[in-house]
Tab-separated table of N, CA and C in Angstrom:
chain	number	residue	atom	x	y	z
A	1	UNK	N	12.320	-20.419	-1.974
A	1	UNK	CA	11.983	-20.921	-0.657
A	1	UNK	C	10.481	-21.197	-0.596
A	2	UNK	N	10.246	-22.418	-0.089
A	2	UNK	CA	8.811	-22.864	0.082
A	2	UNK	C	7.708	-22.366	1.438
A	3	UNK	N	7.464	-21.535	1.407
A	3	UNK	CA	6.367	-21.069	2.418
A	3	UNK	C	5.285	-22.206	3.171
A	4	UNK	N	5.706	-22.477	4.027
A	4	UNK	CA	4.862	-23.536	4.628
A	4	UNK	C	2.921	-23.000	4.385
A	5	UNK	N	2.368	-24.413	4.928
A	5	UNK	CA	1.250	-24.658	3.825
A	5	UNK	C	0.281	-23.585	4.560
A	6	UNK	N	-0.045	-23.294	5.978
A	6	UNK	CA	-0.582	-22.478	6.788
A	6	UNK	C	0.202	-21.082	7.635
A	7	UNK	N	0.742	-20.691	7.326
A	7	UNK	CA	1.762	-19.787	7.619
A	7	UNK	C	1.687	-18.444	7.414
A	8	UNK	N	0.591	-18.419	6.103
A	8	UNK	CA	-0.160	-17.017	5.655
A	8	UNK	C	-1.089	-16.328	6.886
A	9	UNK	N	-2.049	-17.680	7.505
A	9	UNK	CA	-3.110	-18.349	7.961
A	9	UNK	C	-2.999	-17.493	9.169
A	10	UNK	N	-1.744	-17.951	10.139
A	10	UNK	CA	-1.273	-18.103	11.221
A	10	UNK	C	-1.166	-16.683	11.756
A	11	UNK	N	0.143	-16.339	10.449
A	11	UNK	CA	0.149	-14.828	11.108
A	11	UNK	C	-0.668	-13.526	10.450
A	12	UNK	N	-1.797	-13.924	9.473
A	12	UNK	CA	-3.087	-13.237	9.681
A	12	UNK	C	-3.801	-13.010	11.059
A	13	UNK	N	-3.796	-14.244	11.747
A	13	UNK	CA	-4.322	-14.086	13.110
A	13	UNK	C	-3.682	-13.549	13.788
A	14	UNK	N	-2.098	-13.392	13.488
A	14	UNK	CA	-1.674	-12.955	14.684
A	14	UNK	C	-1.914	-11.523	14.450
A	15	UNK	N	-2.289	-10.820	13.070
A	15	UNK	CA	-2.562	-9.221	12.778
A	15	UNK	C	-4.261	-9.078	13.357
A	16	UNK	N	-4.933	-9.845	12.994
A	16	UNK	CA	-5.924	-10.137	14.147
A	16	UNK	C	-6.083	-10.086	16.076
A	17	UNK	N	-5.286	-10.657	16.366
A	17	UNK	CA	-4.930	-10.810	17.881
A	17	UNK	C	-4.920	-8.956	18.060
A	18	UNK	N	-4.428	-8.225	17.284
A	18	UNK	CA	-3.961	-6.937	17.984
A	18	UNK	C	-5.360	-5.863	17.300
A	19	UNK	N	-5.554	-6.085	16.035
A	19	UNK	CA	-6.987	-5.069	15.217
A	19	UNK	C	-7.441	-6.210	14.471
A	20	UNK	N	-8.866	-6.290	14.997
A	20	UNK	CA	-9.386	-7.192	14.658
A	20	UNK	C	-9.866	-6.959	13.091
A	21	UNK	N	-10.009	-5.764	12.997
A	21	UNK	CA	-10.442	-5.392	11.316
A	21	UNK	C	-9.508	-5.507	10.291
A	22	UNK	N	-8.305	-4.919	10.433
A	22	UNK	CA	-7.087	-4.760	9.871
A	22	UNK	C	-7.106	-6.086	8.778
A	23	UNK	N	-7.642	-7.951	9.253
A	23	UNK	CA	-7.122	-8.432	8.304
A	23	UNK	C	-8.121	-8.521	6.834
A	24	UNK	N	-9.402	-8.287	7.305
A	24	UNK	CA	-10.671	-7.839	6.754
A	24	UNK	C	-10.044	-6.395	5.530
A	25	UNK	N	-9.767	-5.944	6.326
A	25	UNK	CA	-9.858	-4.942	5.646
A	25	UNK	C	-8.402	-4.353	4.399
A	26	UNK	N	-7.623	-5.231	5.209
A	26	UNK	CA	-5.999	-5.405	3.946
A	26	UNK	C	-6.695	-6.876	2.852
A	27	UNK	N	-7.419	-7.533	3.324
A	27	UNK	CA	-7.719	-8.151	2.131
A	27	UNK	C	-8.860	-7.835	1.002
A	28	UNK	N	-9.632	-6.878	1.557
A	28	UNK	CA	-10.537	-6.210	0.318
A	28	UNK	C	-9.757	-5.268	-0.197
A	29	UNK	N	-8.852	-4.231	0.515
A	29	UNK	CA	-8.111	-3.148	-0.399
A	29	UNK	C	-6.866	-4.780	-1.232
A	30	UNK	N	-6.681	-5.536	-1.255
A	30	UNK	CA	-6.019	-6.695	-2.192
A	30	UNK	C	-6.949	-6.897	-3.415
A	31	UNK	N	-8.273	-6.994	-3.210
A	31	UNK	CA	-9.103	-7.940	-3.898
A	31	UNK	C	-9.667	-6.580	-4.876
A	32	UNK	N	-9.820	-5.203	-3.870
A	32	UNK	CA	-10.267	-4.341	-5.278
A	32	UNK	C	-8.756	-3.479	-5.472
A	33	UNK	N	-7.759	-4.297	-5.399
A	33	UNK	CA	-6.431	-3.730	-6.711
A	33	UNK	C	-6.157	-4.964	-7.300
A	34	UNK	N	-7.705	-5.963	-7.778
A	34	UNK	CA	-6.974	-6.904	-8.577
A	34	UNK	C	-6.230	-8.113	-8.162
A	35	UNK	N	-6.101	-8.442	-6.931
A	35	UNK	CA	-5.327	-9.906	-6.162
A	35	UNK	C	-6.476	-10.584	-6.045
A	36	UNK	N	-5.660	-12.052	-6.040
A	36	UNK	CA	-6.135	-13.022	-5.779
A	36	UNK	C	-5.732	-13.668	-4.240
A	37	UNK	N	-6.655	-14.259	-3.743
A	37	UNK	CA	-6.047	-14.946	-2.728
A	37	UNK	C	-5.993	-16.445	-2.997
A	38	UNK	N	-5.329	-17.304	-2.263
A	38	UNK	CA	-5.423	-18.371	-2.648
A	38	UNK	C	-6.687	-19.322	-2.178
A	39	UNK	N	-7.087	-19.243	-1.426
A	39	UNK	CA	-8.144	-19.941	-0.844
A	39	UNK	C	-9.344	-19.145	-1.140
A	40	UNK	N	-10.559	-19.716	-1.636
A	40	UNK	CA	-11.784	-19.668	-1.920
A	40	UNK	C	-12.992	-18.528	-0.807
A	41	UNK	N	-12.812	-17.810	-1.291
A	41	UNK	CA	-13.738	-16.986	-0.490
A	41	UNK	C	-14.438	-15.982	-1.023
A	42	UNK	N	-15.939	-16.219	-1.361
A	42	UNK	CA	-16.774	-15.302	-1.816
A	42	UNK	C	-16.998	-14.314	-1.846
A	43	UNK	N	-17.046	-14.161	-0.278
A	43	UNK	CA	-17.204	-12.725	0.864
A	43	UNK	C	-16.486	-11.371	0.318
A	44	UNK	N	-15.258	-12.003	-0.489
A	44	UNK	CA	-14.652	-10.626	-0.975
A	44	UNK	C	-14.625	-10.734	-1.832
A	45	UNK	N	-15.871	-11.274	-3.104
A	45	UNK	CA	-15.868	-10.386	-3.834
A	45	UNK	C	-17.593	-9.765	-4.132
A	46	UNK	N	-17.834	-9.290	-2.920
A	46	UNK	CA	-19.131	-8.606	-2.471
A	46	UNK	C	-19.111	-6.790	-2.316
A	47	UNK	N	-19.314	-6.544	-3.043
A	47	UNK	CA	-18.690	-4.884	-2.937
A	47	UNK	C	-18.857	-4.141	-1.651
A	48	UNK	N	-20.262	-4.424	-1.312
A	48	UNK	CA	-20.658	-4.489	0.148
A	48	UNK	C	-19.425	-4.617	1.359
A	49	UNK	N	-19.344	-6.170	1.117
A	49	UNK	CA	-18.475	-6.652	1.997
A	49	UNK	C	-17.117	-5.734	2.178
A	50	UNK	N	-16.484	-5.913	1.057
A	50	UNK	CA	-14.605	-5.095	0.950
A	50	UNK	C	-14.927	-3.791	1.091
A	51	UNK	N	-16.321	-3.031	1.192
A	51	UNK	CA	-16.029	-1.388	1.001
A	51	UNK	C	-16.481	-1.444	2.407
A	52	UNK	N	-17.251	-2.086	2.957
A	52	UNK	CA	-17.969	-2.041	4.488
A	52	UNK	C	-16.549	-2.840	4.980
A	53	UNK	N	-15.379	-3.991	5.039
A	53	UNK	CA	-14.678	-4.474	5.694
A	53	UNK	C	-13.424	-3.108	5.444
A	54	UNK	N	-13.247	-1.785	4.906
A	54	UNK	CA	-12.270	-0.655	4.708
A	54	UNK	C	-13.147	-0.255	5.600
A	55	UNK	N	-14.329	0.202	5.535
A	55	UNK	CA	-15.318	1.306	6.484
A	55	UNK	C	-14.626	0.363	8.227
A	56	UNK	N	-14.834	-0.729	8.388
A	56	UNK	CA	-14.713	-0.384	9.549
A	56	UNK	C	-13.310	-0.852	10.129
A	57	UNK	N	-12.245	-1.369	9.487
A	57	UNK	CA	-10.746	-0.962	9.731
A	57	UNK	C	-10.176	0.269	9.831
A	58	UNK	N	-10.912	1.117	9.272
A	58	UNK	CA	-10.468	2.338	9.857
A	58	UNK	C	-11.707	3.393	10.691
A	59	UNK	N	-12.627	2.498	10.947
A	59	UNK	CA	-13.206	3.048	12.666
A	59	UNK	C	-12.670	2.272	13.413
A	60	UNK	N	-12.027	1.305	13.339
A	60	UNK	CA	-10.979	0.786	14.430
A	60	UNK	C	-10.183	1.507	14.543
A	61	UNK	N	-8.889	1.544	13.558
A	61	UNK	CA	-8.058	2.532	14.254
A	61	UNK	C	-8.451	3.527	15.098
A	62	UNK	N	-9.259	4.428	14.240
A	62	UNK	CA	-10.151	6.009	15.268
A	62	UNK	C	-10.721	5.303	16.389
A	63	UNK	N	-11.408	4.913	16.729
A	63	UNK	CA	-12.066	4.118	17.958
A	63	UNK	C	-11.541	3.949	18.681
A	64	UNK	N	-9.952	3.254	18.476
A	64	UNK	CA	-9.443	2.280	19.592
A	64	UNK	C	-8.061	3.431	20.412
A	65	UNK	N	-8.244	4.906	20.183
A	65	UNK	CA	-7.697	5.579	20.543
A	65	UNK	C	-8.911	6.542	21.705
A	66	UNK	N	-10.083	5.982	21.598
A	66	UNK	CA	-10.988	6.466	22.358
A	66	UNK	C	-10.856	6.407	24.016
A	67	UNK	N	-11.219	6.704	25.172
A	67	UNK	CA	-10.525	6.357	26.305
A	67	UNK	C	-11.894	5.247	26.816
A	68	UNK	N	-12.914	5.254	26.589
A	68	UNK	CA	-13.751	4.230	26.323
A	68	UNK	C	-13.746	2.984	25.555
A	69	UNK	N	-12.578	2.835	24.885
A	69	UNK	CA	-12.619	1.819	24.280
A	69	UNK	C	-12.386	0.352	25.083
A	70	UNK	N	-12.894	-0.362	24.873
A	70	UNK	CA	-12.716	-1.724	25.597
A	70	UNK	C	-11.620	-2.837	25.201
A	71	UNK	N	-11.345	-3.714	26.361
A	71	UNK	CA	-10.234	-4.130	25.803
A	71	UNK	C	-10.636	-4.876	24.836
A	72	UNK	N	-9.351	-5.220	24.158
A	72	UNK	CA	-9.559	-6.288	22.899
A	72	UNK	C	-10.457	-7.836	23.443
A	73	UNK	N	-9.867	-8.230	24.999
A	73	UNK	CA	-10.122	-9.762	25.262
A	73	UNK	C	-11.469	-9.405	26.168
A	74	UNK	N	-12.230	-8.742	25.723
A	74	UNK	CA	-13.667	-8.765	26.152
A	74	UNK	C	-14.157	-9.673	25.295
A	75	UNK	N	-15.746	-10.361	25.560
A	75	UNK	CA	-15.920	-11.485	24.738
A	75	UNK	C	-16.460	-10.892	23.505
A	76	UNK	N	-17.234	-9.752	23.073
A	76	UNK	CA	-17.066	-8.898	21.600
A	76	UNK	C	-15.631	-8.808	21.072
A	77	UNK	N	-15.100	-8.584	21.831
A	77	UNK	CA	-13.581	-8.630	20.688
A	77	UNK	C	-13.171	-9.454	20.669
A	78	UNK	N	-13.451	-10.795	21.625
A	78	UNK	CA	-12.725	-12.446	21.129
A	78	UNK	C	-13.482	-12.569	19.879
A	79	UNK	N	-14.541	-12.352	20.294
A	79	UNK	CA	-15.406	-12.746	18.878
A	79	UNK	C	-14.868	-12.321	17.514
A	80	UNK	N	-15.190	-10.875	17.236
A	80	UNK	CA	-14.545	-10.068	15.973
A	80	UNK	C	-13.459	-10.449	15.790
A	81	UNK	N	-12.638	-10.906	16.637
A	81	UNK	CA	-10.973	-11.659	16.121
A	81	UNK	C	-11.512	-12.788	15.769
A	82	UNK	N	-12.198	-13.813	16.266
A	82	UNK	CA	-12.427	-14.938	15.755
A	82	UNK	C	-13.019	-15.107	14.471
A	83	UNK	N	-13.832	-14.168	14.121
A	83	UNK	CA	-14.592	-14.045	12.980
A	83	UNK	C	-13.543	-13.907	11.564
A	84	UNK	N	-13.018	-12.635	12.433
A	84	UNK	CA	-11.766	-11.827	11.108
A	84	UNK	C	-10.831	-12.731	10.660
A	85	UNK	N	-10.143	-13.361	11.936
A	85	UNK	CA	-9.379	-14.403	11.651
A	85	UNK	C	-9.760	-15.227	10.938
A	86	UNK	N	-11.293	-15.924	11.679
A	86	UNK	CA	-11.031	-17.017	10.537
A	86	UNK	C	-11.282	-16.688	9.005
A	87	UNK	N	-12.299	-15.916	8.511
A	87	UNK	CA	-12.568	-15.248	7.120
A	87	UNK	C	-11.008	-15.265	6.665
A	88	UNK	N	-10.280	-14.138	7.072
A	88	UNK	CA	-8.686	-13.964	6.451
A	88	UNK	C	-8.177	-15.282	6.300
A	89	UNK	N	-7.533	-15.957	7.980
A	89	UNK	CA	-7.018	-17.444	7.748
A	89	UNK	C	-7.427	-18.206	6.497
A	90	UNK	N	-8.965	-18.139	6.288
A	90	UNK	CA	-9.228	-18.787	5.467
A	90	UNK	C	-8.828	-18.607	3.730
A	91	UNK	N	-9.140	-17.396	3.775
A	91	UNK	CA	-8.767	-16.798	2.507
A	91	UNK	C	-7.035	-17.267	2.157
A	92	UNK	N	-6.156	-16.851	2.929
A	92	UNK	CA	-5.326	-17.512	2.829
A	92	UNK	C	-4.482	-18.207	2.570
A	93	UNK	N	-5.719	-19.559	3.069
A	93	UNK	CA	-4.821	-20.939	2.764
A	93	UNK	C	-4.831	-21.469	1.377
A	94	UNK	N	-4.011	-22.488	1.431
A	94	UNK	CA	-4.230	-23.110	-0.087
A	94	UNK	C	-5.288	-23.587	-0.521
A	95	UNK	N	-6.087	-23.744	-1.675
A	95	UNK	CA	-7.365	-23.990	-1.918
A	95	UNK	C	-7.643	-25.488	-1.551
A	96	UNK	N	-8.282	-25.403	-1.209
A	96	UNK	CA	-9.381	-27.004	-0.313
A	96	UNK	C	-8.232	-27.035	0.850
A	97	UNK	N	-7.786	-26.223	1.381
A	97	UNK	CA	-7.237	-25.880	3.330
A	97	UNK	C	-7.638	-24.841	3.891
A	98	UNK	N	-9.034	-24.266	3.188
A	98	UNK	CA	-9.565	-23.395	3.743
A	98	UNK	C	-9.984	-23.279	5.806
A	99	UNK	N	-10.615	-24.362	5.611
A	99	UNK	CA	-11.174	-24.882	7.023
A	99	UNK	C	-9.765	-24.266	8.233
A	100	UNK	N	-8.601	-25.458	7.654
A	100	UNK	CA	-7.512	-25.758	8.249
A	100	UNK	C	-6.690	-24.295	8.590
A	101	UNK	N	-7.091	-23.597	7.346
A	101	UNK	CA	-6.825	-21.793	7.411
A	101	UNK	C	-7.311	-21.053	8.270
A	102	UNK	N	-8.408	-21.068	8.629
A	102	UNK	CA	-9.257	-20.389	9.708
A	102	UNK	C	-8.895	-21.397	10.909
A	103	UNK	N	-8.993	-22.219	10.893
A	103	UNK	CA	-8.613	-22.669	12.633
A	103	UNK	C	-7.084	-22.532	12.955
A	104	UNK	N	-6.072	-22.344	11.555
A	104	UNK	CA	-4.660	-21.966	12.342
A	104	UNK	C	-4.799	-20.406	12.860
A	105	UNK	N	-5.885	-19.830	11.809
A	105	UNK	CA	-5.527	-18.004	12.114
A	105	UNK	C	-6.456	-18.034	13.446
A	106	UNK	N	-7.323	-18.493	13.620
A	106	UNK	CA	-8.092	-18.345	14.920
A	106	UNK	C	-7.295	-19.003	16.098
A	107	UNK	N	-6.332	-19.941	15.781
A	107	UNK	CA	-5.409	-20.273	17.075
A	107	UNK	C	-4.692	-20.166	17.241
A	108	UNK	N	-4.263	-18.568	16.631
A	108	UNK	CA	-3.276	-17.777	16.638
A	108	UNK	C	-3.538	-16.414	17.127
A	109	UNK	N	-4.987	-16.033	16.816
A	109	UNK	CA	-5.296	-14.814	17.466
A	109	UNK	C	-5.687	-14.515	18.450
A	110	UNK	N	-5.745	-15.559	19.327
A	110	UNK	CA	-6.736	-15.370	20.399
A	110	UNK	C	-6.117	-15.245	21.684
A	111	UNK	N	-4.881	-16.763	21.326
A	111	UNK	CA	-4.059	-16.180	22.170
A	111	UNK	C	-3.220	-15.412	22.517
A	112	UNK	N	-2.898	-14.649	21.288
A	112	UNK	CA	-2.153	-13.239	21.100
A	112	UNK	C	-2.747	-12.038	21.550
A	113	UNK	N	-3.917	-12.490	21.574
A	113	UNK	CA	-4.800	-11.418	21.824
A	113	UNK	C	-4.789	-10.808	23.096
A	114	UNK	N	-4.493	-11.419	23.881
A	114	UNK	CA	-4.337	-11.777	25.534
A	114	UNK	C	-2.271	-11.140	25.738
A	115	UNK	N	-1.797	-11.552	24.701
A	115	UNK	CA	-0.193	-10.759	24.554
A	115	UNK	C	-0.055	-9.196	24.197
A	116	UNK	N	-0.804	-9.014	23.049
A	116	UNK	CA	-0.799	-7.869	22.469
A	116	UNK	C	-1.799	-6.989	23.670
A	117	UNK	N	-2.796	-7.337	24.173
A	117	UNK	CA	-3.315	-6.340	25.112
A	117	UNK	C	-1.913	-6.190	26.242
A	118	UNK	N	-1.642	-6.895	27.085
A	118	UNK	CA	-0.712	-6.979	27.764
A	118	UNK	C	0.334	-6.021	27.713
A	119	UNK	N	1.076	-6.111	25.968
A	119	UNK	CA	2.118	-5.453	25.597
A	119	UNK	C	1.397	-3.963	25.457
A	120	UNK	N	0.139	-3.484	24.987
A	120	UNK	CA	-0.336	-2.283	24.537
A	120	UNK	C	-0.378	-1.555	26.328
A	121	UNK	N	-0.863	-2.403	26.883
A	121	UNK	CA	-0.825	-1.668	28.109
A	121	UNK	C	0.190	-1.261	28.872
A	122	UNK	N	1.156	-1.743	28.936
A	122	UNK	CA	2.377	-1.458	29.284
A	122	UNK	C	3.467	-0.288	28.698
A	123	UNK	N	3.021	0.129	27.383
A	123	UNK	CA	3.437	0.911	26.414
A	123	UNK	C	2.530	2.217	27.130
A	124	UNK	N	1.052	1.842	27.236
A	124	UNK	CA	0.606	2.779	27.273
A	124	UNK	C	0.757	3.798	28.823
A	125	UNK	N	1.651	2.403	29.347
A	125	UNK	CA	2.156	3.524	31.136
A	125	UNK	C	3.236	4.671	30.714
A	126	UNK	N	3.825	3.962	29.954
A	126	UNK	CA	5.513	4.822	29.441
A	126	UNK	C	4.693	6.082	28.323
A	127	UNK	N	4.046	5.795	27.002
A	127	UNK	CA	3.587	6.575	26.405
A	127	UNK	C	2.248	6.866	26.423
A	128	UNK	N	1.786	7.120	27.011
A	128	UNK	CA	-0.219	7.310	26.793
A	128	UNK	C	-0.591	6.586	25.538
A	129	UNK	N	-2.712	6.718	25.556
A	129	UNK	CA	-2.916	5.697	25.082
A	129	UNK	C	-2.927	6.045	23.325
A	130	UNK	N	-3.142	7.085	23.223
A	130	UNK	CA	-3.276	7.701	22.005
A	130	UNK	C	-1.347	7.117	21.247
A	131	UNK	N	-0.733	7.711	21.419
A	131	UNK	CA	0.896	7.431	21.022
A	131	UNK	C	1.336	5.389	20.769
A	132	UNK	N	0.984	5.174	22.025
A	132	UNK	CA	0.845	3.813	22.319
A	132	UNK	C	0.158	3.474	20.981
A	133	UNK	N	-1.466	3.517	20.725
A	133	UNK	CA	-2.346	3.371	19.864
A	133	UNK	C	-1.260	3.217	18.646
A	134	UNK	N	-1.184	4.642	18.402
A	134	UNK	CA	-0.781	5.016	17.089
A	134	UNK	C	0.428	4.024	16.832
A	135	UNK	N	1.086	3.780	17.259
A	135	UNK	CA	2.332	3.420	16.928
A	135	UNK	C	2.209	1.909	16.814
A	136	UNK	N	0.871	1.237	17.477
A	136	UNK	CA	0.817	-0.102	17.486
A	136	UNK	C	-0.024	0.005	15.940
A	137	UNK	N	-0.998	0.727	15.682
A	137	UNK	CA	-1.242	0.577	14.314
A	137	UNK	C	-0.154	0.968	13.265
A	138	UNK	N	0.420	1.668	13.116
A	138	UNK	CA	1.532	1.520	12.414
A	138	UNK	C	2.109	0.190	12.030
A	139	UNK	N	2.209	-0.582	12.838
A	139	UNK	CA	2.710	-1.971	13.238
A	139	UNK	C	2.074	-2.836	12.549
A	140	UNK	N	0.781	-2.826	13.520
A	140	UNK	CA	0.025	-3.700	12.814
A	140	UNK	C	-0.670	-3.457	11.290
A	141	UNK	N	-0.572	-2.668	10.735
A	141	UNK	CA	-1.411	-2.124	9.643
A	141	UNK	C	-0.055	-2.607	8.995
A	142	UNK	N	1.084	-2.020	9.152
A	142	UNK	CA	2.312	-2.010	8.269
A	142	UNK	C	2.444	-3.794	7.714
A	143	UNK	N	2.121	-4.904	8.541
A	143	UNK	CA	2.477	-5.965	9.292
A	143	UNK	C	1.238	-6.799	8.138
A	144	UNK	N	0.009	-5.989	8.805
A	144	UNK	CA	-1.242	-6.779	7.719
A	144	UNK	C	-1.094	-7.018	6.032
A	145	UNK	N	-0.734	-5.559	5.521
A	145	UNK	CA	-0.309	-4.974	4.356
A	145	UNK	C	0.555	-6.049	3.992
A	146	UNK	N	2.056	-6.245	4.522
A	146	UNK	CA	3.174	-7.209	3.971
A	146	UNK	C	2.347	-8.645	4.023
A	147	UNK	N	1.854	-9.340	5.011
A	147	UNK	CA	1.315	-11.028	5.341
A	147	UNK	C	0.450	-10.601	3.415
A	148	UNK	N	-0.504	-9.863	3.431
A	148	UNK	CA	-1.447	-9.920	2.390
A	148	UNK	C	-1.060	-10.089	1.029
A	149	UNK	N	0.153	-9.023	0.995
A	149	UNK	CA	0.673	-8.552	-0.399
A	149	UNK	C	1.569	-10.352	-0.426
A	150	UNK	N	2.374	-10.576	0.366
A	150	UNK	CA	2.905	-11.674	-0.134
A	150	UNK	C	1.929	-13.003	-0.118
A	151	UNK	N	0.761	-12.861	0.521
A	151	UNK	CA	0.012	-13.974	0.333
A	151	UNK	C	-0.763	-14.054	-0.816
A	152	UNK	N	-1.357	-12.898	-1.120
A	152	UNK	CA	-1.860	-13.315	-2.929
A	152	UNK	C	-1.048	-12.849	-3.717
A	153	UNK	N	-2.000	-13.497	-4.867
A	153	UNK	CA	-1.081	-12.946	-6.506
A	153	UNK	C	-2.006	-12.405	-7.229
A	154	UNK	N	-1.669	-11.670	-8.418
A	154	UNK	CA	-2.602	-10.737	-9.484
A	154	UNK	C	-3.560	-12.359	-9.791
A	155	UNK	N	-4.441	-11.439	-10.175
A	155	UNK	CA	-6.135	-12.272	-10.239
A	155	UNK	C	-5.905	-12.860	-11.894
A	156	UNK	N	-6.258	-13.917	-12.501
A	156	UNK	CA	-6.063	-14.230	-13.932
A	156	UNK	C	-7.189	-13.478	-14.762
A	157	UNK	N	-6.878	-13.066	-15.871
A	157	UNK	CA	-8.059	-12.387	-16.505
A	157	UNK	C	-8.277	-13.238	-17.752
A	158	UNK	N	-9.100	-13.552	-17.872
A	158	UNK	CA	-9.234	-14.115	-19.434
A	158	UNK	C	-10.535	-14.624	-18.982
């Protein structure tokens, strides 16, 4: 079965729309076990970058169980989705649809972004925010992990 050409792209953003780090950060734990992505992106392979894009996917998770935490569709977190998205989207896509990669994952996260708060809040009347939290990262982490693993392949060595 043929995987349409932006589709990796798309629902990167949509793992974006809900933790903005998550796609940042499932694609450096890809890139240091050896994957490739298909689309051209430097950024990960910066040691900096993939060990600082793990450092702060998981101060998101911890963070976003904080009772201070802000919503996602504040304009700092449109942003960090827009950013994440497009980096991931981009990574992504097929090589020379990089561009086209980041503007499907960015017009996918943003307006999800605005769903997934919606849905988190509503969870969080029935279960508090901590449970709520947890269980949406589960989700989304579980969710990032699969889009990634099936979007690259082992890196060529020679």
């Amino acid at each position: 079965m043929k995987v349409p050409t932006l589709l990796w792209s798309a629902l990167i953003g949509a793992i974006a729309s809900a933790r903005s780090m998550t796609p940042m950060a499932t694609l450096s734990a890809a890139r240091l076990l050896g994957r490739a992505t298909p689309g051209t992106l430097a950024l990960l392979d910066r040691p900096l970058f993939k060990y600082g894009a793990l450092a702060m996917g998981a101060g998101e998770l911890a963070g976003d169980k904080m009772k201070t935490a802000p919503d996602r569709t504040v304009p700092l977190g449109l942003l960090a989705r827009v950013m994440s998205a497009g980096i991931a989207g981009a990574a992504l896509a097929p090589r020379g649809r990089e561009r086209a990669g980041a503007l499907a994952a960015v017009a996918t996260a943003v307006p999800l972004a605005y769903v997934t708060l919606d849905a988190r809040k509503k969870a969080m009347t029935r279960m508090g925010q901590t449970r709520s939290g947890l269980i949406e990262d589960a989700l989304i982490v579980a969710a990032g992990i699969a889009v990634v693993a099936l979007a690259v392949k082992p890196e060529r060595r020679g």
